[in-house]
Tab-separated table of C-alpha atoms and ligand atoms in Angstrom:
chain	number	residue	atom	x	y	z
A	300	UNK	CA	-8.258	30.174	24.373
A	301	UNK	CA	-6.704	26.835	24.326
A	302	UNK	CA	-6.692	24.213	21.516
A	303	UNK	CA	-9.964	23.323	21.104
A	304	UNK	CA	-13.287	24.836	21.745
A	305	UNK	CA	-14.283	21.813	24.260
A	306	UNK	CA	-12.092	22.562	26.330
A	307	UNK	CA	-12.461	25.565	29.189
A	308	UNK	CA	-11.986	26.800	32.565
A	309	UNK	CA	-14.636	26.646	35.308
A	310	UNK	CA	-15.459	28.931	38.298
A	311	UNK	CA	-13.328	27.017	40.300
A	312	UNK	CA	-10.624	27.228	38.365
A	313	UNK	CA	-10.532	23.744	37.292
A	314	UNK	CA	-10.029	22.612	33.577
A	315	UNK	CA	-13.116	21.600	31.592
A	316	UNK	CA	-13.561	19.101	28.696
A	317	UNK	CA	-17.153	19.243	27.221
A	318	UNK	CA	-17.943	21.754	30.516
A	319	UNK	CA	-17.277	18.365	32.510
A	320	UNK	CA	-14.833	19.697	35.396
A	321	UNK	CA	-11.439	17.134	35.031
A	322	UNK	CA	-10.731	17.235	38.410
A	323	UNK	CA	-13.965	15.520	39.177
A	324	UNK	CA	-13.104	13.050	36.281
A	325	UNK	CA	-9.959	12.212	37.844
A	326	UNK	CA	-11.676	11.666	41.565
A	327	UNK	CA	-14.386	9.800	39.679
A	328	UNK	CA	-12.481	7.237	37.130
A	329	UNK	CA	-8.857	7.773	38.812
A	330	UNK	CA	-5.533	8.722	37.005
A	331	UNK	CA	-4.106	8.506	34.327
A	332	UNK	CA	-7.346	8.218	31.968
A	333	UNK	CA	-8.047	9.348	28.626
A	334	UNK	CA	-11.382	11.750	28.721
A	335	UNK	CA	-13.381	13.091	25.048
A	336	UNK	CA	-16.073	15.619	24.478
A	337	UNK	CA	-18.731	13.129	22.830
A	338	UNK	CA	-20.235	16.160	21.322
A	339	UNK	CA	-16.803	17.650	19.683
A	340	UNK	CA	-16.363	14.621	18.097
A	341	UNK	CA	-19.448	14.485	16.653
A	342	UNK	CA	-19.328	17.882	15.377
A	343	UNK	CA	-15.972	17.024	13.735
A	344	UNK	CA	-17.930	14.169	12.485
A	345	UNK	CA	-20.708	16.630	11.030
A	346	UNK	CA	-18.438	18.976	10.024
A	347	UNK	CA	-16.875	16.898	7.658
A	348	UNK	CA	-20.249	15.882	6.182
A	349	UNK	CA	-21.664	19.023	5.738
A	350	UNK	CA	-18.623	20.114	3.898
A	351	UNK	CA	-19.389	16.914	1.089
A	352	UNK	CA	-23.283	18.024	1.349
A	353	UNK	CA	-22.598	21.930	0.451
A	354	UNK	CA	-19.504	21.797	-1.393
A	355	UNK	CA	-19.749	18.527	-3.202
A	356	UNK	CA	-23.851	18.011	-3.376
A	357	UNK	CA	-23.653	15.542	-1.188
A	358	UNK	CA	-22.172	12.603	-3.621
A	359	UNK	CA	-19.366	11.435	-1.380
A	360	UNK	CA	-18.624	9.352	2.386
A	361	UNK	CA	-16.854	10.509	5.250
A	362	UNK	CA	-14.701	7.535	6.846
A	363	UNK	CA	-13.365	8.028	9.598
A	364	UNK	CA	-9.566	6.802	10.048
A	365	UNK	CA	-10.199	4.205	13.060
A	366	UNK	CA	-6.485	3.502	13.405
A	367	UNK	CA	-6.440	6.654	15.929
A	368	UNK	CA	-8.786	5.881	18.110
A	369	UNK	CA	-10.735	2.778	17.931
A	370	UNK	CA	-12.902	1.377	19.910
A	371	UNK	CA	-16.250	-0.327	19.923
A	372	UNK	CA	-18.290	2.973	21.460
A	373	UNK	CA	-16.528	5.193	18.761
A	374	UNK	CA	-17.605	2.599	16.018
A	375	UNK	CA	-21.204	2.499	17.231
A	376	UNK	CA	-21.088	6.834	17.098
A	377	UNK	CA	-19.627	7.049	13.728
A	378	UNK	CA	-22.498	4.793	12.256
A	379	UNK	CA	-24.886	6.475	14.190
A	380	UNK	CA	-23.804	9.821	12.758
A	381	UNK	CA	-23.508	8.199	9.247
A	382	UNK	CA	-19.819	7.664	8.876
A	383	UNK	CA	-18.326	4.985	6.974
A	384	UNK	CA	-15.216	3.197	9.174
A	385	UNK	CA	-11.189	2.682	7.465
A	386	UNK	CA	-9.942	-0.339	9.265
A	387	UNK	CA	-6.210	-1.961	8.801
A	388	UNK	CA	-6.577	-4.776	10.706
A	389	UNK	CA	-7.761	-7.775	11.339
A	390	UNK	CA	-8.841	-6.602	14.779
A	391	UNK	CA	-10.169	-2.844	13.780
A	392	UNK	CA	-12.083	-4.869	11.437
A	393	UNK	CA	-13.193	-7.226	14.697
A	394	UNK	CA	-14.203	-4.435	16.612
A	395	UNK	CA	-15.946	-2.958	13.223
A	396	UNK	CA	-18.272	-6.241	13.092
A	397	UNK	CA	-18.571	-6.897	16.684
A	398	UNK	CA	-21.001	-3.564	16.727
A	399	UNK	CA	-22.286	-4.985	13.547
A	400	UNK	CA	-21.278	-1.922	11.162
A	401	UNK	CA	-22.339	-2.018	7.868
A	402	UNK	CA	-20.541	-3.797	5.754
A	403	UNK	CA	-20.885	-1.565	2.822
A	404	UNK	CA	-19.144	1.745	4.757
A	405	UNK	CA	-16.194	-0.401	5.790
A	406	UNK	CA	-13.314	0.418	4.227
A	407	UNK	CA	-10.274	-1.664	4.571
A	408	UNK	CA	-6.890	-0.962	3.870
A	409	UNK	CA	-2.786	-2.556	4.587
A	410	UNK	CA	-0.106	-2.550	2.896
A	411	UNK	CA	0.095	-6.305	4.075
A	412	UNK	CA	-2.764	-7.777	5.322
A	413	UNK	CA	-2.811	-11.385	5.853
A	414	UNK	CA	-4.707	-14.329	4.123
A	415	UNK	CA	-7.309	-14.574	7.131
A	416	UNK	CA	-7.273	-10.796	7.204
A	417	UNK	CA	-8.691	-11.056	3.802
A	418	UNK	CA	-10.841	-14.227	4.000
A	419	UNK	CA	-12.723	-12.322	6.801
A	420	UNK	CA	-12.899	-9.361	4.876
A	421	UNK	CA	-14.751	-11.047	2.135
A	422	UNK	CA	-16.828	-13.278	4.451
A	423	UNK	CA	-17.844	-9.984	5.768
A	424	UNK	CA	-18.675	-8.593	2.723
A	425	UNK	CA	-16.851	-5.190	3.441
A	426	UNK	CA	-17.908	-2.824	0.743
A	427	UNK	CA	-14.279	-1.872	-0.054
A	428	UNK	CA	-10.650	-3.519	0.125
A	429	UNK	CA	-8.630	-1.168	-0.661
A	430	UNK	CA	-5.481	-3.187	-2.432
A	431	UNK	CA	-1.777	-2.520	-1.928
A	432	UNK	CA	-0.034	-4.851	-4.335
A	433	UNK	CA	-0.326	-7.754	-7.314
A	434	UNK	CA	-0.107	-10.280	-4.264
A	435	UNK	CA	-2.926	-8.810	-2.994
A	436	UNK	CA	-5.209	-8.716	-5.649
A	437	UNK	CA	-4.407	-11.954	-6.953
A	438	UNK	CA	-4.886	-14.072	-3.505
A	439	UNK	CA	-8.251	-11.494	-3.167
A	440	UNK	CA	-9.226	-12.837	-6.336
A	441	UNK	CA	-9.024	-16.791	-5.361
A	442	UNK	CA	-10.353	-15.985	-2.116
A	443	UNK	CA	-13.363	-14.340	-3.799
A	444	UNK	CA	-13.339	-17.191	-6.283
A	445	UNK	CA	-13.993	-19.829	-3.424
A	446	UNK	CA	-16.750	-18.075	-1.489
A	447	UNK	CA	-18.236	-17.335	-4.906
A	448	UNK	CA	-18.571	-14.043	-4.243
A	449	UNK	CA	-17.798	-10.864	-5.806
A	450	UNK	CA	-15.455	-8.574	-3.792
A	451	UNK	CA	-15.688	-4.544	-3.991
A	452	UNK	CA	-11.934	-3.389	-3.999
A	453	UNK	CA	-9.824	-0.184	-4.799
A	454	UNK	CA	-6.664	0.110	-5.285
A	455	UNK	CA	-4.153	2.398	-3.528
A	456	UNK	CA	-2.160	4.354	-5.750
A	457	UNK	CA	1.120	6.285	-4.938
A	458	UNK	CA	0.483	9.989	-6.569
A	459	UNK	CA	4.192	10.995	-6.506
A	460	UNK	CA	3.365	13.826	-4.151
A	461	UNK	CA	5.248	14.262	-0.498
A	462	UNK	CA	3.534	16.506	1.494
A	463	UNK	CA	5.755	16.760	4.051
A	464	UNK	CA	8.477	18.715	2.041
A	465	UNK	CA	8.162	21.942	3.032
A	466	UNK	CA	6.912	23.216	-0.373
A	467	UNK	CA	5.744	20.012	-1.802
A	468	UNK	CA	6.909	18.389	-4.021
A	469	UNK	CA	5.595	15.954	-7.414
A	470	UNK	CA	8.142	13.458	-7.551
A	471	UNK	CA	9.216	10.887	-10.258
A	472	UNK	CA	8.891	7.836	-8.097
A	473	UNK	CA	8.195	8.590	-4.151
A	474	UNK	CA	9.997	6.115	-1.948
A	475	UNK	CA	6.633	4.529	0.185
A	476	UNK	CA	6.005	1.029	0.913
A	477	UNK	CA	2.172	1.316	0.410
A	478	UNK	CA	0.460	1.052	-2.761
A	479	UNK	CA	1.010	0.948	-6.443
A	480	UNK	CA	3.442	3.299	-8.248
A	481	UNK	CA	2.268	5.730	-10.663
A	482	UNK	CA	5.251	6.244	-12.836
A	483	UNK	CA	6.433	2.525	-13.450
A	484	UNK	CA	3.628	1.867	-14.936
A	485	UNK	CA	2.952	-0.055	-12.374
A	486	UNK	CA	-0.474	1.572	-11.022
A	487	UNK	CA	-2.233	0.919	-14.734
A	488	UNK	CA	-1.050	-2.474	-15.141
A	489	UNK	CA	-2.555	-3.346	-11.532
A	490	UNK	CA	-6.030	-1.463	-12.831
A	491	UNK	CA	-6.243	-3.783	-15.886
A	492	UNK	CA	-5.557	-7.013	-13.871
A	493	UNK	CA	-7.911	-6.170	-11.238
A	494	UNK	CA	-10.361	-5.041	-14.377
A	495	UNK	CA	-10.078	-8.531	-15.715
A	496	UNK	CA	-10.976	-10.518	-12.819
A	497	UNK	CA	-14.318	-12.195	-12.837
A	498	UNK	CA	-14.456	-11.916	-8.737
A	499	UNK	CA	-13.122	-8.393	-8.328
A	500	UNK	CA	-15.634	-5.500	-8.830
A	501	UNK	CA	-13.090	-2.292	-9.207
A	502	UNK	CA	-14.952	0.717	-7.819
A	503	UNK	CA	-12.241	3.213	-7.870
A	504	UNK	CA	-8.621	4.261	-6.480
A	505	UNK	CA	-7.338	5.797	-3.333
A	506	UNK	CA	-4.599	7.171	-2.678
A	507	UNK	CA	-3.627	9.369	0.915
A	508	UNK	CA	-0.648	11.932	0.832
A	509	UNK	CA	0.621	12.132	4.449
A	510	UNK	CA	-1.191	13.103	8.021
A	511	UNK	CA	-0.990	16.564	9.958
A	512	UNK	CA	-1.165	18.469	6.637
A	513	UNK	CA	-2.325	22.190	6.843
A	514	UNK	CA	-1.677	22.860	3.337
A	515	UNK	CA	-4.506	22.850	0.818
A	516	UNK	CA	-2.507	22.614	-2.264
A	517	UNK	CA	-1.001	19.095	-1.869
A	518	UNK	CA	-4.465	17.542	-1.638
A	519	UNK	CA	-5.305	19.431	-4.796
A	520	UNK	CA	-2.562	18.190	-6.790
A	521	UNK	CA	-3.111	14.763	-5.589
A	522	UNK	CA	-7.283	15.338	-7.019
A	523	UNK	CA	-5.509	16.364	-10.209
A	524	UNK	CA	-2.993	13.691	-10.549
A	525	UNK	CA	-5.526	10.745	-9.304
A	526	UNK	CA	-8.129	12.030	-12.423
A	527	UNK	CA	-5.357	12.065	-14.766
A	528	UNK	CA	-5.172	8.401	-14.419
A	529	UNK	CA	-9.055	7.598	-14.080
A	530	UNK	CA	-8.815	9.914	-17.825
A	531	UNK	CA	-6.203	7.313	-18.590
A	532	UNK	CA	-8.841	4.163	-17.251
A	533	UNK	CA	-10.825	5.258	-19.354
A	534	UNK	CA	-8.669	5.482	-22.868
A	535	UNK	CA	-7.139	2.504	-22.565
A	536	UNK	CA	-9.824	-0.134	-21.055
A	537	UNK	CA	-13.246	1.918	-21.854
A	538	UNK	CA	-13.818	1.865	-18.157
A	539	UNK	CA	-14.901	4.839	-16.380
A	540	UNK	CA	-14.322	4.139	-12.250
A	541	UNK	CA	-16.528	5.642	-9.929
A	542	UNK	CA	-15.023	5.761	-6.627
A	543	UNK	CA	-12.117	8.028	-5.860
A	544	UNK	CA	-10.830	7.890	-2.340
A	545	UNK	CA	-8.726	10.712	-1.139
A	546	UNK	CA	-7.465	9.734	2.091
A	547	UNK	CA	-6.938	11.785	5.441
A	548	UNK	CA	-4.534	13.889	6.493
A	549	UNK	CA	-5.868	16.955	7.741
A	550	UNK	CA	-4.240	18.645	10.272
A	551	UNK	CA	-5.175	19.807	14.042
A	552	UNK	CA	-4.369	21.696	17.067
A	553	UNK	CA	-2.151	20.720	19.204
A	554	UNK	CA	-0.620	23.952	20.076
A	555	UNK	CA	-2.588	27.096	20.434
A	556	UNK	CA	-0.439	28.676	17.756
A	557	UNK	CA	-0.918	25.913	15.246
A	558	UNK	CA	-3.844	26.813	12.218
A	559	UNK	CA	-5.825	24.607	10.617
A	560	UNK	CA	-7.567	25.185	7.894
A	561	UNK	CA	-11.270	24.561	8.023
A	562	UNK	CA	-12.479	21.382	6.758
A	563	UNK	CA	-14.862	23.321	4.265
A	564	UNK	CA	-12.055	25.346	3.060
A	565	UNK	CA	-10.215	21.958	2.283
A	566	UNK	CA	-13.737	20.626	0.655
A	567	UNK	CA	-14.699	23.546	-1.452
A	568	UNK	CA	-10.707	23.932	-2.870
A	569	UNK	CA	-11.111	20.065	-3.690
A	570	UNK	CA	-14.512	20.073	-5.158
A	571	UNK	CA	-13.936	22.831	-7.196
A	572	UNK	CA	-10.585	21.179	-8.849
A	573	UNK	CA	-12.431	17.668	-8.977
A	574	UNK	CA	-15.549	19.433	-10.802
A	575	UNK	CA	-13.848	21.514	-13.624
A	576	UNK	CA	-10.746	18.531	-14.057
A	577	UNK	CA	-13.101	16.171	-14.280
A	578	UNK	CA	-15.499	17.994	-16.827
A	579	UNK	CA	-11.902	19.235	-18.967
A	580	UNK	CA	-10.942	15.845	-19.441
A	581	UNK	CA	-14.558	14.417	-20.122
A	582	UNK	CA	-15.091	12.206	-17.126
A	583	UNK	CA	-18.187	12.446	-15.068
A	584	UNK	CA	-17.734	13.579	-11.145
A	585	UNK	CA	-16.206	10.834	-8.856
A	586	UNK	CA	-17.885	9.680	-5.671
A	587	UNK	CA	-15.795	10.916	-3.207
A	588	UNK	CA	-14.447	9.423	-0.152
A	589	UNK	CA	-12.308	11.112	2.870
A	590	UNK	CA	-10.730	9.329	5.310
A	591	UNK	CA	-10.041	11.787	8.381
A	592	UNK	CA	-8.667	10.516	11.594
A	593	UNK	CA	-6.444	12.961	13.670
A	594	UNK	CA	-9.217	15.443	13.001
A	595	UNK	CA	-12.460	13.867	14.260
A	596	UNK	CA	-10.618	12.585	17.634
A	597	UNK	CA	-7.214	14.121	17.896
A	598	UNK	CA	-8.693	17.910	19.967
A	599	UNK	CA	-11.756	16.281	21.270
A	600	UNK	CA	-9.681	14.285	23.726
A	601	UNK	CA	-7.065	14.801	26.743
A	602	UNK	CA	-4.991	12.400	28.907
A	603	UNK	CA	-5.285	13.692	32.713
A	604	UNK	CA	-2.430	12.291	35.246
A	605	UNK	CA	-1.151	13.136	38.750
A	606	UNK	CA	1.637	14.592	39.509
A	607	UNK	CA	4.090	12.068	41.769
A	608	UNK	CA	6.976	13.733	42.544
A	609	UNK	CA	8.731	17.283	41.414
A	610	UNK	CA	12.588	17.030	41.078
A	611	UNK	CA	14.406	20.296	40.276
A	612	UNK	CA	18.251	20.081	39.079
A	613	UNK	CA	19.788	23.404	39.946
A	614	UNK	CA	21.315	24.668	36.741
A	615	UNK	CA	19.328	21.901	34.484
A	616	UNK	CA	15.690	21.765	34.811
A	617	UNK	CA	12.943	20.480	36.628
A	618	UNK	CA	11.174	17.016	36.031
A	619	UNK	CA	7.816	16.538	37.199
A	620	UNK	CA	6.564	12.810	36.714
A	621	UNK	CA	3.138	11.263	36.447
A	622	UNK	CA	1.240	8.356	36.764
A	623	UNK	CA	1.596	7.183	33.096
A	624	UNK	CA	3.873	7.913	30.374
A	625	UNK	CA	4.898	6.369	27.110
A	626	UNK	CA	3.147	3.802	27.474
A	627	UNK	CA	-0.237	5.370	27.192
A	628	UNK	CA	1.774	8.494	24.939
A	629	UNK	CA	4.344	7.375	22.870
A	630	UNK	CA	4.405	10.058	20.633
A	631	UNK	CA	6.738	12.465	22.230
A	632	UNK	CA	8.858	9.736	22.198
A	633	UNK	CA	8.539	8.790	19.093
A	634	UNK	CA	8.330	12.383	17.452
A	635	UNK	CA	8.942	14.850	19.463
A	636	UNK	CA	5.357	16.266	19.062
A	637	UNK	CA	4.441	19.007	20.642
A	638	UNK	CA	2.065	19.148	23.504
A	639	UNK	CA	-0.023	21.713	25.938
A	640	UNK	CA	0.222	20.958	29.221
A	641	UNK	CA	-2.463	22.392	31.933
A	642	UNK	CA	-2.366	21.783	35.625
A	643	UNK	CA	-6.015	20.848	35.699
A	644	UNK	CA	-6.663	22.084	39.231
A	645	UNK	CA	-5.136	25.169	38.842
A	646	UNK	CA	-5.914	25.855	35.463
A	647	UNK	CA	-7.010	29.573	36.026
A	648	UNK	CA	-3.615	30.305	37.619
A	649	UNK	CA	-0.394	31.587	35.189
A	650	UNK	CA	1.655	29.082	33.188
A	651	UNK	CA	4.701	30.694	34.116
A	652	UNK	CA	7.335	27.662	35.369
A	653	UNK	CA	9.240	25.618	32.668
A	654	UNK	CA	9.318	22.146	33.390
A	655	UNK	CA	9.757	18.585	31.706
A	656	UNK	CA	7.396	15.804	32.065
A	657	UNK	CA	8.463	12.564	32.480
A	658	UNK	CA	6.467	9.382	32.877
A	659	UNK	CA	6.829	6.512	35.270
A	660	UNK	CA	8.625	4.154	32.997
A	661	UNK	CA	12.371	2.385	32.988
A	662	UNK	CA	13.583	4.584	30.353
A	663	UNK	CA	14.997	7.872	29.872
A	664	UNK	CA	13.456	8.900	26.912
A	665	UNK	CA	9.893	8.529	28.628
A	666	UNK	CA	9.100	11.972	28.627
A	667	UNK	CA	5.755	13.491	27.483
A	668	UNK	CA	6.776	17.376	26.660
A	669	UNK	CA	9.817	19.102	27.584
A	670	UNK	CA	10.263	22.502	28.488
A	671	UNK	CA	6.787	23.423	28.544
A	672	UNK	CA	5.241	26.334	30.514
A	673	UNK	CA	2.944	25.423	33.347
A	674	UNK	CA	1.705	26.086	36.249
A	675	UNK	CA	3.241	25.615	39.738
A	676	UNK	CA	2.875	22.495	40.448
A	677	UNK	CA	2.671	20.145	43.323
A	678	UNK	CA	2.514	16.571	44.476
A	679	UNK	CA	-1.206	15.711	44.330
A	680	UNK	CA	-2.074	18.446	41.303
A	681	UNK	CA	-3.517	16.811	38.391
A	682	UNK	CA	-2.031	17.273	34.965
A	683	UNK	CA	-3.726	17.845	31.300
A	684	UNK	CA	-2.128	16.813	28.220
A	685	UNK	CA	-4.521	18.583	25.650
A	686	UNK	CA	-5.220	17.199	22.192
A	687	UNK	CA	-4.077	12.968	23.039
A	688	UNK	CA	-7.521	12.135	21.428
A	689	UNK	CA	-5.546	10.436	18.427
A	690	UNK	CA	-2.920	8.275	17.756
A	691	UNK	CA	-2.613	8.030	21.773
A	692	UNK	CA	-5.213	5.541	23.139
A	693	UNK	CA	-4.576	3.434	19.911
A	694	UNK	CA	-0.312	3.131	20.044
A	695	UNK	CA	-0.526	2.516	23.968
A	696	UNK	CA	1.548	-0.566	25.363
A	697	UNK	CA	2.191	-2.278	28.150
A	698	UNK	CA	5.679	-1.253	28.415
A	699	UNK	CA	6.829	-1.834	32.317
A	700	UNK	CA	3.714	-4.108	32.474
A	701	UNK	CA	1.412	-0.683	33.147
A	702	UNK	CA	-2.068	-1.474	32.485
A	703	UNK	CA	-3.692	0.305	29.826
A	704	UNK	CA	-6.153	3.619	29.989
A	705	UNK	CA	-9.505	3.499	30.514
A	706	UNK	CA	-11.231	5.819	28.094
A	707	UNK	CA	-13.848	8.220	29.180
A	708	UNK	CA	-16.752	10.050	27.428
A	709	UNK	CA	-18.584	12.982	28.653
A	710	UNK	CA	-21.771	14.597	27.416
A	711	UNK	CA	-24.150	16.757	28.571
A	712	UNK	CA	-22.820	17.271	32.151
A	713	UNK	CA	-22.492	12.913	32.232
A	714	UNK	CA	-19.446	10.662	32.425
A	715	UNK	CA	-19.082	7.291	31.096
A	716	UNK	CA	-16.617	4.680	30.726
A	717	UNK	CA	-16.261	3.965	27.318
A	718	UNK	CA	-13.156	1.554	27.639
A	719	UNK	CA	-12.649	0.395	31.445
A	720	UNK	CA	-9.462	0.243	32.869
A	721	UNK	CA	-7.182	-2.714	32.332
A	722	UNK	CA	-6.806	-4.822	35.550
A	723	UNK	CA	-3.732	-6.434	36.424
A	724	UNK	CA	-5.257	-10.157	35.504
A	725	UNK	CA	-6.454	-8.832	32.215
A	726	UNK	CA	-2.789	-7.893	31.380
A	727	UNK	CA	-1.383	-11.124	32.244
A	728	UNK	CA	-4.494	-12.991	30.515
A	729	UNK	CA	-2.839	-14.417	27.544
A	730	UNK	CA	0.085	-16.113	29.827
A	731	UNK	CA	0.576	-19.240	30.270
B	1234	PLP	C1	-3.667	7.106	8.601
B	1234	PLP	C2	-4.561	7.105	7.462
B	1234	PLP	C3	-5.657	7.962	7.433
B	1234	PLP	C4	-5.947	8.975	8.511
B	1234	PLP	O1	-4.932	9.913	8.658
B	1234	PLP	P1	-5.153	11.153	9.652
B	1234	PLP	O2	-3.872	11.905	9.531
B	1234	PLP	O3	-5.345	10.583	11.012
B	1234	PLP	O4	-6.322	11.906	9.170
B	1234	PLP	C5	-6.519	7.888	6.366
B	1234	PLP	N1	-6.316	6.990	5.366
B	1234	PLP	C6	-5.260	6.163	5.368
B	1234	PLP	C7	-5.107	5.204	4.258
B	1234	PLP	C8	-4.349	6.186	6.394
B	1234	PLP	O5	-3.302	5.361	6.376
């Protein structure tokens, strides 16, 4: 009934996440707070693995995407459900160590990361950097060179294919600043430089097409296309790479009309083009790696607020603003993405009034949906914003000097804070 299965109504009418009744969240923890189902995640988590173990006999990672949602609790949970981690940061990679991942399931990726970025990296001994650029690989190399060590890298490729076109499209040179270009020539002459370094250990090439993708086909193509050049590796240098890292991308929920595909749809279309490509052009399967982000977090979490005041413009439309904003959503803002919107108190009542909702902040654009159906609503009510689990928490600022979210898990009928919420001294903490 509403976007994801963790979510529900109770008999008092009151909006669920993980059966936990939001209304008591917000009474416990205050507004505005970001609250996941521990379990849905994990499930997501699963799901994704059990889709490598049937479909692809088990010969490939999940990673989960940590750029949307990161934070030390959802570290420790994807290592203790066997994920690998995809950091882009120095500091996802900070929060990576400070839980002590392993090394050897961190993925890290940029299309600019910095010389300390790097050196800590390698200190590190993070089983993959995945490079962007000649710059790159070169200062990776000296790096690895001075430590003495040898670093495990990939390198990202650009496969030509937008999937954001409606029907997608394979084009001659895609216009991207990540990565290495396939058709200048450019990819292959970055493979035999990186193949010739004494500190760089190549393990295979990545490549990621685009994010909130329902279509199958694009990540097919982009198997195809990524083989085609491990087929080319392999004539021209003898070497035959192992790793091939296919990036995230899948989409979710956030309306009840939108359909994802099932992640073991996505698997078993993938496998099945990786296994018979591969065999055609002689190569031996890939270990494969999938990045997912949006899809592990994105449904498994909400933002709840409450409702300050309720200002209707006869002839215009009604705002209703809340205790937070863009600063803990920016993606309306940013991209007009779509949104559910429950009154979490009244949740069992008809969505039946159009309204807009704004946040708190100096700006007019601070809005989180607009013209959304919901229910009536009052000063006081507390207000749902389904599916924030990703890309929410993560892009937050303190724009209007609002302190940030504190992040909630529930489980099992418990609550916990997984991120508290930022005081007013923390916020000013860095100024002089
Ligand atoms: C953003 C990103 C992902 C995750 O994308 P989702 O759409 O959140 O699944 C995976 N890999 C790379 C390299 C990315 O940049």
């Amino acid at each position: 009934m509403y976007v994801s299965d963790c979510i529900s109504v109770n008999e008092r009418g009151h909006l669920t996440i993980g059966s936990y009744d939001t209304v008591e969240l917000a009474k416990q923890f205050g507004t505005p707070l970001y609250a996941f189902d521990e379990n849905e995640i994990r499930r997501n988590i699963r799901e994704f693995k059990k889709s490598i173990d049937d479909e692809y006999n088990g010969n490939g990672l999940v990673v989960y995407a940590s750029k949307a949602f990161c934070c030390k609790e959802m570290l420790r949970l994807c290592n203790s459900e066997g994920a690998g981690v995809d950091v882009v940061s120095g500091g996802e990679l900070y929060t990576a160590i400070s839980v002590d991942f392993p090394a050897e399931n961190i993925v890290f990726h940029g299309n600019n990361k910095t010389y300390e970025e790097l050196e800590m990296a390698v200190d590190y001994n993070v089983g993959r950097i995945v490079v962007d650029n000649l710059t790159e690989l070169r200062t990776l190399d000296k790096i690895a060179e001075e430590k003495g060590k040898t670093v495990g890298i990939m390198l990202r490729i650009k496969p030509g294919i937008d999937a954001h076109t409606h029907s997608f499209i394979k084009t001659g040179q895609i216009d991207s600043k990540f990565g290495f270009s396939l058709e200048t020539g450019e990819a292959l002459e970055g493979i035999k430089e990186a193949l010739s370094m004494e500190n760089i250990k190549l393990r295979g090439l990545h490549c990621h097409i685009g994010s909130q993708i329902f279509d199958l086909d694009p990540f097919e193509l982009a198997a195809t296309v990524m083989l085609d050049l491990f087929k080319q590796v392999k004539d021209e240098t003898g070497v035959e790479l192992e790793d091939l890292n296919l990036g995230g991308g899948f989409g979710i929920k956030y309306l009840k009309s939108d359909r994802p595909r099932a992640y073991s749809d996505y698997m078993r279309k993938v496998s099945t083009a990786v296994n018979s490509y591969a065999a055609d052009l002689g190569l031996k399967t890939p270990f494969i790696l999938i990045e997912p982000g949006r899809s592990i977090v994105g449904a498994a979490g909400l933002t709840l607020y409450t409702v300050g005041c309720v200002k209707d413009i006869p002839d215009v439309r009604t705002y209703i603003s809340v205790d937070g904003g863009m600063g803990d959503n920016p993606r309306y803002a940013l991209y007009q993405s779509a949104y559910e919107v429950i009154c979490a108190n009244k949740a069992g009542e008809k969505r039946d009034w159009t309204v807009t909702v704004a946040g708190k902040c100096c700006e007019s654009g601070d809005l989180i949906q607009e013209w959304t159906r919901v229910q009536p609503v009052e000063p006081g009510d507390i207000l749902a914003v389904l599916s924030t689990g990703a890309y929410n928490y993560s892009m937050a600022s303190n724009y209007n000097r609002i302190p940030k979210l504190p992040v909630i898990f529930v489980k099992n009928g418990k609550a916990r804070e997984v991120v508290k919420r930022e005081t007013y001294e923390q916020m000013c903490s860095c100024d002089i």
